[in-house]
mmCIF file of C-alpha atoms and ligand atoms in Angstrom:
data_model
loop_
_atom_site.group_PDB
_atom_site.id
_atom_site.type_symbol
_atom_site.label_atom_id
_atom_site.label_comp_id
_atom_site.label_asym_id
_atom_site.label_seq_id
_atom_site.Cartn_x
_atom_site.Cartn_y
_atom_site.Cartn_z
ATOM 1 C CA MET A 1 -18.093 -0.798 -17.708
ATOM 2 C CA GLN A 2 -15.463 -3.209 -16.432
ATOM 3 C CA ARG A 3 -15.927 -6.783 -17.617
ATOM 4 C CA PRO A 4 -16.326 -9.302 -14.798
ATOM 5 C CA ILE A 5 -13.261 -11.032 -13.443
ATOM 6 C CA ALA A 6 -13.737 -14.661 -14.268
ATOM 7 C CA SER A 7 -10.306 -16.109 -13.624
ATOM 8 C CA ILE A 8 -6.905 -15.680 -12.075
ATOM 9 C CA ASP A 9 -5.562 -14.831 -15.535
ATOM 10 C CA ASP A 10 -8.060 -11.969 -15.690
ATOM 11 C CA VAL A 11 -6.634 -10.593 -12.455
ATOM 12 C CA GLN A 12 -3.100 -10.769 -13.804
ATOM 13 C CA GLN A 13 -4.111 -9.107 -17.050
ATOM 14 C CA MET A 14 -6.052 -6.294 -15.469
ATOM 15 C CA LEU A 15 -3.147 -5.541 -13.147
ATOM 16 C CA ALA A 16 -0.660 -5.742 -16.000
ATOM 17 C CA ALA A 17 -2.734 -3.081 -17.754
ATOM 18 C CA GLN A 18 -1.991 -0.898 -14.719
ATOM 19 C CA SER A 19 1.728 -1.700 -14.971
ATOM 20 C CA TYR A 20 1.494 -3.919 -11.937
ATOM 21 C CA VAL A 21 3.333 -7.210 -12.245
ATOM 22 C CA CYS A 22 1.487 -9.821 -10.271
ATOM 23 C CA GLY A 23 2.712 -13.372 -9.717
ATOM 24 C CA ARG A 24 0.353 -16.325 -9.740
ATOM 25 C CA PRO A 25 0.094 -16.757 -5.931
ATOM 26 C CA LEU A 26 -0.822 -13.103 -5.385
ATOM 27 C CA ALA A 27 -3.221 -13.128 -8.341
ATOM 28 C CA THR A 28 -4.904 -16.216 -6.898
ATOM 29 C CA VAL A 29 -5.461 -14.749 -3.472
ATOM 30 C CA LEU A 30 -6.685 -11.521 -5.041
ATOM 31 C CA PHE A 31 -9.091 -13.369 -7.261
ATOM 32 C CA LEU A 32 -10.456 -15.189 -4.232
ATOM 33 C CA ALA A 33 -10.731 -12.001 -2.188
ATOM 34 C CA LEU A 34 -12.763 -10.415 -4.976
ATOM 35 C CA ARG A 35 -14.849 -13.483 -5.614
ATOM 36 C CA LEU A 36 -15.626 -14.250 -1.961
ATOM 37 C CA GLY A 37 -15.812 -10.628 -0.859
ATOM 38 C CA ARG A 38 -13.175 -11.183 1.810
ATOM 39 C CA PRO A 39 -10.637 -8.594 2.972
ATOM 40 C CA LEU A 40 -7.093 -9.245 1.790
ATOM 41 C CA PHE A 41 -4.284 -8.918 4.285
ATOM 42 C CA LEU A 42 -0.903 -8.237 2.674
ATOM 43 C CA GLU A 43 2.209 -8.436 4.763
ATOM 44 C CA GLY A 44 5.761 -7.978 3.577
ATOM 45 C CA GLU A 45 8.946 -5.975 3.469
ATOM 46 C CA ALA A 46 8.912 -2.266 2.696
ATOM 47 C CA GLY A 47 8.670 -1.250 -0.931
ATOM 48 C CA THR A 48 7.430 -4.567 -2.288
ATOM 49 C CA GLY A 49 4.237 -3.251 -3.862
ATOM 50 C CA LYS A 50 1.636 -3.727 -1.127
ATOM 51 C CA THR A 51 0.134 -0.257 -1.245
ATOM 52 C CA GLU A 52 0.457 -0.093 -4.995
ATOM 53 C CA ILE A 53 -1.702 -3.137 -5.485
ATOM 54 C CA ALA A 54 -4.715 -1.431 -3.930
ATOM 55 C CA LYS A 55 -4.178 1.520 -6.258
ATOM 56 C CA ALA A 56 -3.842 -0.782 -9.249
ATOM 57 C CA ILE A 57 -7.011 -2.729 -8.404
ATOM 58 C CA ALA A 58 -9.029 0.436 -7.891
ATOM 59 C CA ALA A 59 -7.818 1.840 -11.203
ATOM 60 C CA ALA A 60 -8.367 -1.457 -13.006
ATOM 61 C CA LEU A 61 -11.916 -1.844 -11.699
ATOM 62 C CA GLY A 62 -12.750 1.827 -12.100
ATOM 63 C CA ARG A 63 -13.481 2.108 -8.379
ATOM 64 C CA ARG A 64 -12.736 4.908 -6.001
ATOM 65 C CA LEU A 65 -9.714 4.273 -3.778
ATOM 66 C CA ILE A 66 -10.197 5.238 -0.154
ATOM 67 C CA ARG A 67 -7.115 5.101 1.969
ATOM 68 C CA LEU A 68 -6.955 4.877 5.706
ATOM 69 C CA GLN A 69 -3.339 5.536 6.582
ATOM 70 C CA CYS A 70 -2.721 4.051 10.008
ATOM 71 C CA TYR A 71 -0.518 5.581 12.661
ATOM 72 C CA GLU A 72 -0.042 5.303 16.386
ATOM 73 C CA GLY A 73 -2.941 6.937 18.165
ATOM 74 C CA LEU A 74 -5.339 6.676 15.231
ATOM 75 C CA ASP A 75 -8.813 6.708 16.709
ATOM 76 C CA ALA A 76 -12.363 6.217 15.548
ATOM 77 C CA ALA A 77 -12.918 9.961 15.101
ATOM 78 C CA SER A 78 -10.165 10.133 12.484
ATOM 79 C CA ALA A 79 -11.100 6.809 10.918
ATOM 80 C CA VAL A 80 -14.895 6.951 10.777
ATOM 81 C CA TYR A 81 -16.418 10.370 11.292
ATOM 82 C CA GLU A 82 -16.365 13.447 13.421
ATOM 83 C CA TRP A 83 -18.548 16.467 13.815
ATOM 84 C CA ASN A 84 -17.344 19.686 12.305
ATOM 85 C CA PHE A 85 -17.065 21.558 15.550
ATOM 86 C CA ALA A 86 -15.901 24.811 14.000
ATOM 87 C CA ALA A 87 -18.798 24.886 11.519
ATOM 88 C CA GLN A 88 -21.236 24.056 14.307
ATOM 89 C CA MET A 89 -19.892 26.989 16.344
ATOM 90 C CA VAL A 90 -20.255 29.342 13.409
ATOM 91 C CA ALA A 91 -23.835 28.165 12.870
ATOM 92 C CA ILE A 92 -24.623 28.651 16.550
ATOM 93 C CA ARG A 93 -23.188 32.174 16.560
ATOM 94 C CA ALA A 94 -25.106 33.058 13.406
ATOM 95 C CA ALA A 95 -28.333 31.623 14.843
ATOM 96 C CA GLU A 96 -27.849 33.475 18.120
ATOM 97 C CA ALA A 97 -27.281 36.718 16.271
ATOM 98 C CA SER A 98 -30.496 36.292 14.342
ATOM 99 C CA GLY A 99 -32.449 35.126 17.402
ATOM 100 C CA ASP A 100 -32.976 31.697 15.827
ATOM 101 C CA ALA A 101 -31.005 29.550 18.253
ATOM 102 C CA ASP A 102 -33.884 27.267 19.216
ATOM 103 C CA ARG A 103 -34.617 26.263 15.657
ATOM 104 C CA LEU A 104 -31.007 25.350 15.045
ATOM 105 C CA ARG A 105 -30.627 22.795 17.831
ATOM 106 C CA GLY A 106 -31.852 19.788 15.866
ATOM 107 C CA ASP A 107 -29.934 20.754 12.749
ATOM 108 C CA LEU A 108 -26.547 20.897 14.422
ATOM 109 C CA PHE A 109 -26.068 17.172 14.037
ATOM 110 C CA GLY A 110 -27.175 16.932 10.443
ATOM 111 C CA PRO A 111 -25.220 15.657 7.465
ATOM 112 C CA GLU A 112 -23.854 19.103 6.610
ATOM 113 C CA PHE A 113 -21.863 19.137 9.856
ATOM 114 C CA LEU A 114 -20.602 15.605 9.507
ATOM 115 C CA ILE A 115 -17.031 15.044 8.383
ATOM 116 C CA GLU A 116 -16.833 11.622 6.807
ATOM 117 C CA ARG A 117 -13.548 9.841 7.361
ATOM 118 C CA PRO A 118 -12.331 6.855 5.299
ATOM 119 C CA LEU A 119 -14.308 4.040 6.938
ATOM 120 C CA LEU A 120 -17.576 5.901 6.549
ATOM 121 C CA GLN A 121 -16.706 7.002 3.006
ATOM 122 C CA ALA A 122 -16.070 3.359 2.181
ATOM 123 C CA MET A 123 -19.691 2.522 3.038
ATOM 124 C CA ARG A 124 -20.876 4.764 0.230
ATOM 125 C CA PRO A 125 -20.829 3.235 -3.202
ATOM 126 C CA GLN A 126 -20.427 5.387 -6.272
ATOM 127 C CA ASP A 127 -21.295 4.922 -9.904
ATOM 128 C CA GLY A 128 -18.667 2.241 -10.473
ATOM 129 C CA GLY A 129 -19.725 0.231 -7.401
ATOM 130 C CA ALA A 130 -18.247 -0.287 -3.964
ATOM 131 C CA PRO A 131 -14.917 1.458 -3.449
ATOM 132 C CA VAL A 132 -11.559 -0.110 -2.692
ATOM 133 C CA LEU A 133 -10.690 0.523 0.947
ATOM 134 C CA LEU A 134 -6.979 0.451 1.638
ATOM 135 C CA ILE A 135 -6.147 0.175 5.329
ATOM 136 C CA ASP A 136 -2.472 0.884 5.028
ATOM 137 C CA GLU A 137 0.195 -0.103 7.550
ATOM 138 C CA ILE A 138 -2.159 -1.445 10.154
ATOM 139 C CA ASP A 139 0.801 -2.557 12.274
ATOM 140 C CA ARG A 140 1.289 1.088 13.197
ATOM 141 C CA THR A 141 -1.991 1.349 15.087
ATOM 142 C CA ASP A 142 -2.607 0.060 18.560
ATOM 143 C CA GLU A 143 -4.632 -2.945 19.651
ATOM 144 C CA PRO A 144 -7.809 -1.109 20.693
ATOM 145 C CA PHE A 145 -8.076 0.339 17.213
ATOM 146 C CA GLU A 146 -7.479 -3.070 15.729
ATOM 147 C CA ALA A 147 -10.372 -4.452 17.765
ATOM 148 C CA PHE A 148 -12.538 -1.614 16.572
ATOM 149 C CA LEU A 149 -11.550 -2.320 12.998
ATOM 150 C CA LEU A 150 -12.374 -5.957 13.413
ATOM 151 C CA GLU A 151 -15.920 -4.996 14.258
ATOM 152 C CA ALA A 152 -16.206 -2.500 11.432
ATOM 153 C CA LEU A 153 -14.973 -5.083 8.934
ATOM 154 C CA SER A 154 -17.359 -7.739 10.133
ATOM 155 C CA ASP A 155 -20.587 -5.893 9.479
ATOM 156 C CA PHE A 156 -19.706 -2.925 7.284
ATOM 157 C CA GLN A 157 -21.927 -0.575 9.107
ATOM 158 C CA VAL A 158 -21.380 2.493 11.190
ATOM 159 C CA THR A 159 -23.764 3.813 13.791
ATOM 160 C CA ILE A 160 -23.844 7.540 14.312
ATOM 161 C CA PRO A 161 -25.987 8.105 17.394
ATOM 162 C CA GLU A 162 -27.393 11.412 16.161
ATOM 163 C CA LEU A 163 -28.078 10.233 12.621
ATOM 164 C CA GLY A 164 -28.634 6.502 12.697
ATOM 165 C CA THR A 165 -26.869 3.576 11.097
ATOM 166 C CA VAL A 166 -25.091 3.753 7.774
ATOM 167 C CA ARG A 167 -24.841 0.364 6.130
ATOM 168 C CA ALA A 168 -22.805 -0.377 3.040
ATOM 169 C CA PRO A 169 -25.203 -1.658 0.370
ATOM 170 C CA GLU A 170 -22.248 -3.499 -1.111
ATOM 171 C CA PRO A 171 -19.163 -4.177 1.024
ATOM 172 C CA PRO A 172 -16.033 -2.368 -0.115
ATOM 173 C CA ILE A 173 -13.072 -4.290 -1.484
ATOM 174 C CA VAL A 174 -10.770 -4.191 1.530
ATOM 175 C CA ILE A 175 -6.985 -4.441 1.404
ATOM 176 C CA LEU A 176 -4.963 -4.261 4.588
ATOM 177 C CA THR A 177 -1.207 -3.942 4.588
ATOM 178 C CA SER A 178 1.409 -4.413 7.261
ATOM 179 C CA ASN A 179 5.157 -4.098 7.399
ATOM 180 C CA ARG A 180 5.131 -6.447 10.346
ATOM 181 C CA THR A 181 6.685 -4.056 12.809
ATOM 182 C CA ARG A 182 4.423 -5.969 15.187
ATOM 183 C CA GLU A 183 2.157 -8.958 14.802
ATOM 184 C CA VAL A 184 -1.417 -8.126 13.977
ATOM 185 C CA HIS A 185 -3.978 -9.938 16.076
ATOM 186 C CA ASP A 186 -5.095 -13.375 14.922
ATOM 187 C CA ALA A 187 -8.765 -12.442 15.138
ATOM 188 C CA LEU A 188 -8.291 -9.788 12.502
ATOM 189 C CA LYS A 189 -6.159 -12.015 10.308
ATOM 190 C CA ARG A 190 -8.757 -14.742 10.532
ATOM 191 C CA ARG A 191 -11.283 -12.507 8.814
ATOM 192 C CA CYS A 192 -8.959 -11.978 5.881
ATOM 193 C CA LEU A 193 -7.217 -13.879 3.174
ATOM 194 C CA TYR A 194 -3.491 -13.581 3.755
ATOM 195 C CA HIS A 195 -0.525 -13.185 1.457
ATOM 196 C CA TRP A 196 3.119 -12.531 2.193
ATOM 197 C CA VAL A 197 4.528 -10.163 -0.427
ATOM 198 C CA ASP A 198 8.128 -11.185 -0.863
ATOM 199 C CA TYR A 199 10.904 -9.556 -2.823
ATOM 200 C CA PRO A 200 10.475 -10.623 -6.433
ATOM 201 C CA ASP A 201 12.946 -12.996 -8.041
ATOM 202 C CA PHE A 202 15.256 -11.779 -10.792
ATOM 203 C CA ALA A 203 12.892 -12.396 -13.700
ATOM 204 C CA ARG A 204 9.921 -10.769 -11.999
ATOM 205 C CA GLU A 205 11.928 -7.757 -10.888
ATOM 206 C CA ILE A 206 13.114 -7.271 -14.468
ATOM 207 C CA GLU A 207 9.484 -7.389 -15.554
ATOM 208 C CA ILE A 208 8.568 -4.775 -12.941
ATOM 209 C CA LEU A 209 11.422 -2.561 -14.054
ATOM 210 C CA HIS A 210 10.312 -2.864 -17.668
ATOM 211 C CA ALA A 211 6.815 -1.855 -16.605
ATOM 212 C CA ARG A 212 7.875 1.053 -14.412
ATOM 213 C CA ALA A 213 11.048 2.321 -16.074
ATOM 214 C CA PRO A 214 10.710 1.213 -19.685
ATOM 215 C CA GLU A 215 13.337 3.734 -20.791
ATOM 216 C CA ALA A 216 16.089 1.697 -19.107
ATOM 217 C CA SER A 217 18.042 -0.464 -21.548
ATOM 218 C CA GLU A 218 18.071 -4.233 -21.229
ATOM 219 C CA VAL A 219 21.725 -4.210 -20.183
ATOM 220 C CA LEU A 220 21.281 -1.571 -17.507
ATOM 221 C CA SER A 221 18.035 -3.145 -16.216
ATOM 222 C CA ARG A 222 19.678 -6.524 -15.803
ATOM 223 C CA GLU A 223 22.717 -5.071 -14.063
ATOM 224 C CA VAL A 224 20.603 -2.993 -11.721
ATOM 225 C CA VAL A 225 18.333 -5.880 -10.774
ATOM 226 C CA ALA A 226 21.199 -8.346 -10.390
ATOM 227 C CA PHE A 227 23.037 -5.872 -8.161
ATOM 228 C CA VAL A 228 20.012 -5.098 -5.997
ATOM 229 C CA GLN A 229 19.259 -8.787 -5.634
ATOM 230 C CA ARG A 230 22.828 -9.366 -4.429
ATOM 231 C CA LEU A 231 22.508 -6.438 -2.085
ATOM 232 C CA ARG A 232 19.456 -8.023 -0.464
ATOM 233 C CA GLY A 233 21.586 -11.010 0.422
ATOM 234 C CA GLU A 234 23.924 -8.792 2.451
ATOM 235 C CA ASP A 235 23.567 -8.127 6.126
ATOM 236 C CA LEU A 236 22.011 -4.675 5.893
ATOM 237 C CA PHE A 237 20.053 -2.605 8.338
ATOM 238 C CA LYS A 238 17.427 -1.939 5.667
ATOM 239 C CA LYS A 239 17.302 -3.903 2.447
ATOM 240 C CA PRO A 240 16.241 -2.141 -0.719
ATOM 241 C CA GLY A 241 12.698 -2.823 -1.925
ATOM 242 C CA VAL A 242 11.380 -2.813 -5.457
ATOM 243 C CA ALA A 243 10.635 0.873 -5.096
ATOM 244 C CA GLU A 244 14.369 1.474 -4.621
ATOM 245 C CA THR A 245 15.258 -0.603 -7.677
ATOM 246 C CA ILE A 246 12.960 1.552 -9.800
ATOM 247 C CA ASP A 247 14.226 4.770 -8.243
ATOM 248 C CA TRP A 248 17.806 3.774 -8.793
ATOM 249 C CA ALA A 249 17.254 2.882 -12.437
ATOM 250 C CA LYS A 250 15.619 6.279 -12.939
ATOM 251 C CA CYS A 251 18.527 8.036 -11.235
ATOM 252 C CA LEU A 252 21.009 6.203 -13.449
ATOM 253 C CA LEU A 253 19.007 7.156 -16.529
ATOM 254 C CA ALA A 254 18.989 10.779 -15.433
ATOM 255 C CA LEU A 255 22.781 10.583 -15.212
ATOM 256 C CA ASP A 256 23.011 8.976 -18.668
ATOM 257 C CA VAL A 257 24.670 5.917 -17.179
ATOM 258 C CA LEU A 258 24.807 3.055 -19.662
ATOM 259 C CA THR A 259 26.380 0.433 -17.465
ATOM 260 C CA LEU A 260 27.257 0.131 -13.767
ATOM 261 C CA SER A 261 30.705 0.735 -12.347
ATOM 262 C CA PRO A 262 31.882 0.797 -8.713
ATOM 263 C CA GLU A 263 32.207 4.597 -8.944
ATOM 264 C CA VAL A 264 28.685 5.096 -10.274
ATOM 265 C CA ILE A 265 27.324 2.770 -7.609
ATOM 266 C CA SER A 266 29.157 4.644 -4.873
ATOM 267 C CA ASP A 267 27.853 7.964 -6.117
ATOM 268 C CA THR A 268 24.239 6.846 -6.326
ATOM 269 C CA LEU A 269 23.909 4.544 -3.322
ATOM 270 C CA GLY A 270 21.542 7.012 -1.709
ATOM 271 C CA ALA A 271 18.851 5.887 -4.117
ATOM 272 C CA ILE A 272 18.911 2.320 -2.809
ATOM 273 C CA LEU A 273 20.217 2.497 0.739
ATOM 274 C CA LYS A 274 18.767 4.888 3.265
ATOM 275 C CA TYR A 275 21.002 4.282 6.285
ATOM 276 C CA GLN A 276 24.458 5.729 6.559
ATOM 277 C CA ASP A 277 25.890 2.530 8.093
ATOM 278 C CA ASP A 278 24.674 0.530 5.083
ATOM 279 C CA ILE A 279 26.010 3.113 2.645
ATOM 280 C CA ALA A 280 29.398 3.221 4.355
ATOM 281 C CA ARG A 281 29.650 -0.577 4.156
ATOM 282 C CA LEU A 282 28.896 -0.660 0.492
ATOM 283 C CA GLN A 283 31.206 2.103 -0.584
ATOM 284 C CA GLY A 284 34.461 1.133 -2.181
ATOM 285 C CA MET A 285 35.449 -2.501 -2.127
ATOM 286 C CA GLU A 286 32.068 -3.968 -1.220
ATOM 287 C CA ALA A 287 30.397 -2.314 -4.195
ATOM 288 C CA LYS A 288 33.032 -3.728 -6.528
ATOM 289 C CA ARG A 289 32.733 -7.212 -5.088
ATOM 290 C CA LEU A 290 28.937 -7.192 -5.374
ATOM 291 C CA LEU A 291 29.057 -5.815 -8.892
ATOM 292 C CA ASP A 292 31.479 -8.532 -9.949
ATOM 293 C CA GLU A 293 29.228 -11.167 -8.402
ATOM 294 C CA ALA A 294 26.153 -9.657 -10.024
ATOM 295 C CA ARG A 295 27.857 -9.607 -13.438
ATOM 296 C CA ARG A 296 28.918 -13.214 -13.058
ATOM 297 C CA SER A 297 25.339 -14.198 -12.283
ATOM 298 C CA LEU A 298 24.132 -12.635 -15.524
ATOM 299 C CA GLU A 299 24.108 -14.680 -18.645
ATOM 300 C CA PRO A 300 25.001 -12.801 -21.802
ATOM 301 C CA VAL A 301 21.948 -10.967 -23.246
HETATM 302 N N1 LIG B 401 4.767 -5.973 -8.627
HETATM 303 C C1 LIG B 401 4.950 -4.695 -8.953
HETATM 304 N N2 LIG B 401 4.610 -4.232 -10.170
HETATM 305 C C2 LIG B 401 4.808 -2.938 -10.503
HETATM 306 N N3 LIG B 401 5.350 -2.027 -9.670
HETATM 307 C C3 LIG B 401 5.713 -2.434 -8.445
HETATM 308 C C4 LIG B 401 5.527 -3.765 -8.022
HETATM 309 N N4 LIG B 401 5.992 -3.880 -6.772
HETATM 310 C C5 LIG B 401 6.438 -2.681 -6.404
HETATM 311 N N5 LIG B 401 6.276 -1.787 -7.413
HETATM 312 C C6 LIG B 401 6.697 -0.394 -7.400
HETATM 313 O O1 LIG B 401 7.279 -0.121 -6.152
HETATM 314 C C7 LIG B 401 6.749 1.086 -5.606
HETATM 315 C C8 LIG B 401 6.582 0.894 -4.139
HETATM 316 O O2 LIG B 401 5.552 0.030 -3.894
HETATM 317 P P1 LIG B 401 4.601 0.235 -2.641
HETATM 318 O O3 LIG B 401 4.626 1.630 -2.172
HETATM 319 O O4 LIG B 401 3.312 -0.366 -2.975
HETATM 320 O O5 LIG B 401 5.361 -0.664 -1.586
HETATM 321 P P2 LIG B 401 4.875 -1.076 -0.149
HETATM 322 O O6 LIG B 401 5.022 -2.538 -0.076
HETATM 323 O O7 LIG B 401 3.546 -0.487 0.140
HETATM 324 O O8 LIG B 401 5.993 -0.405 0.727
HETATM 325 P P3 LIG B 401 5.888 0.191 2.211
HETATM 326 O O9 LIG B 401 5.790 -1.002 3.083
HETATM 327 O O10 LIG B 401 7.160 0.935 2.357
HETATM 328 O O11 LIG B 401 4.678 1.063 2.246
HETATM 329 C C9 LIG B 401 5.433 1.346 -6.320
HETATM 330 O O12 LIG B 401 5.254 2.689 -6.556
HETATM 331 C C10 LIG B 401 5.594 0.604 -7.617
HETATM 332 O O13 LIG B 401 6.086 1.498 -8.590
HETATM 333 MG MG1 LIG B 402 2.934 0.905 1.495
#
C-alpha cells in the first residue's frame, strides 16, 4: 500500500522513484491537485514531460492509468461509451434462429454489450483506488467536446439512458495536457489547477538525462544538454524538447561517441530536429558555432 502523500517533498520523491525529475513549482501544484482533488491542467511545449507525468504518478501511486487521447472529431461515443453494435447483431441473429427474439429485447442494452471508453472506465475504481485519468492533448479537440468534458469533470458521473447513472465513488486523479495549438476555454481551465511546463534549465535537464540515460558519461551529458539548450535559443521551426535530448544522447551512445564534434552533430541532427529547414540551417557552420558556444558555457567538470 502506498504511504500517504503528506508534503511537496513526498511528491518529488515519489516521482524521482519513477525517474521523473520534478521541480518545486510542478511538485507544488501536483501536491495541491492531489490534496484538493482538483484536475491539473498542464500546458507547454512538445516533449517537456507533460504526458509522462501522468504515467509517473499512476505508477508511483499504484493506480491504473486511463488515457483519453484527444483528436479532432473526438466525440462522446469514443470518449465515454458506445454499444457494441456488432455483438448486438450477432445476439439478435442467434435469438431469431432459436425463436427467442422476444426474450432478448431487454438484454440487448445490458452491460455485456457496453463498450466502456476512457471516461466511463475512469469512474470505476480498482483495488488501488481511483485511477489516474490522462486527457492528453485537449487542444486537439473541438469546443463542443470541451464543453462536454467540462460537464463530465464537474460531477464525475455518466448517465447511460438504458442502464442508469454511473457515479465515481471516488473521483479520478485527472491530468489534462495541451500543446497550446489553440487556447482552451477559460471555463475548463477554471476548474483546474494550472501549470506551464517549460523547458528545463541546464541543471535540471542534466538531472533528467541522468535519470533517463544513465549510461551517458558526465562529459557527453553536459555537452549534449549545453548544445540542445543553445539550439533552443535559435530561431527554429520546431525546438527540441527533453524527449529529443534523451533520444539524441541514446543515439550518440549507440554510435560510441565520447564527445561532440560538428561532424557527429551533422550526422545525428535527425534525432533532435524534425524539420528539414531546421536541419539544413544547422548543418555545417551553424553546428560548429553552437558547439563552440555550448563548450564555452560549460565549466570544467
Ligand atoms: N522531468 C522529466 N523527468 C524525466 N523524464 C522526462 C522529464 N521530462 C521529459 N522527460 C522525458 O521526455 C519524454 C517525453 O515526454 P512527454 O512525452 O511526457 O512529453 P510531452 O510534454 O507530453 O510532449 P508532447 O507535447 O509532444 O506530447 C518522456 O518519455 C520522458 O522520458
Ligand atoms: Mg504528450
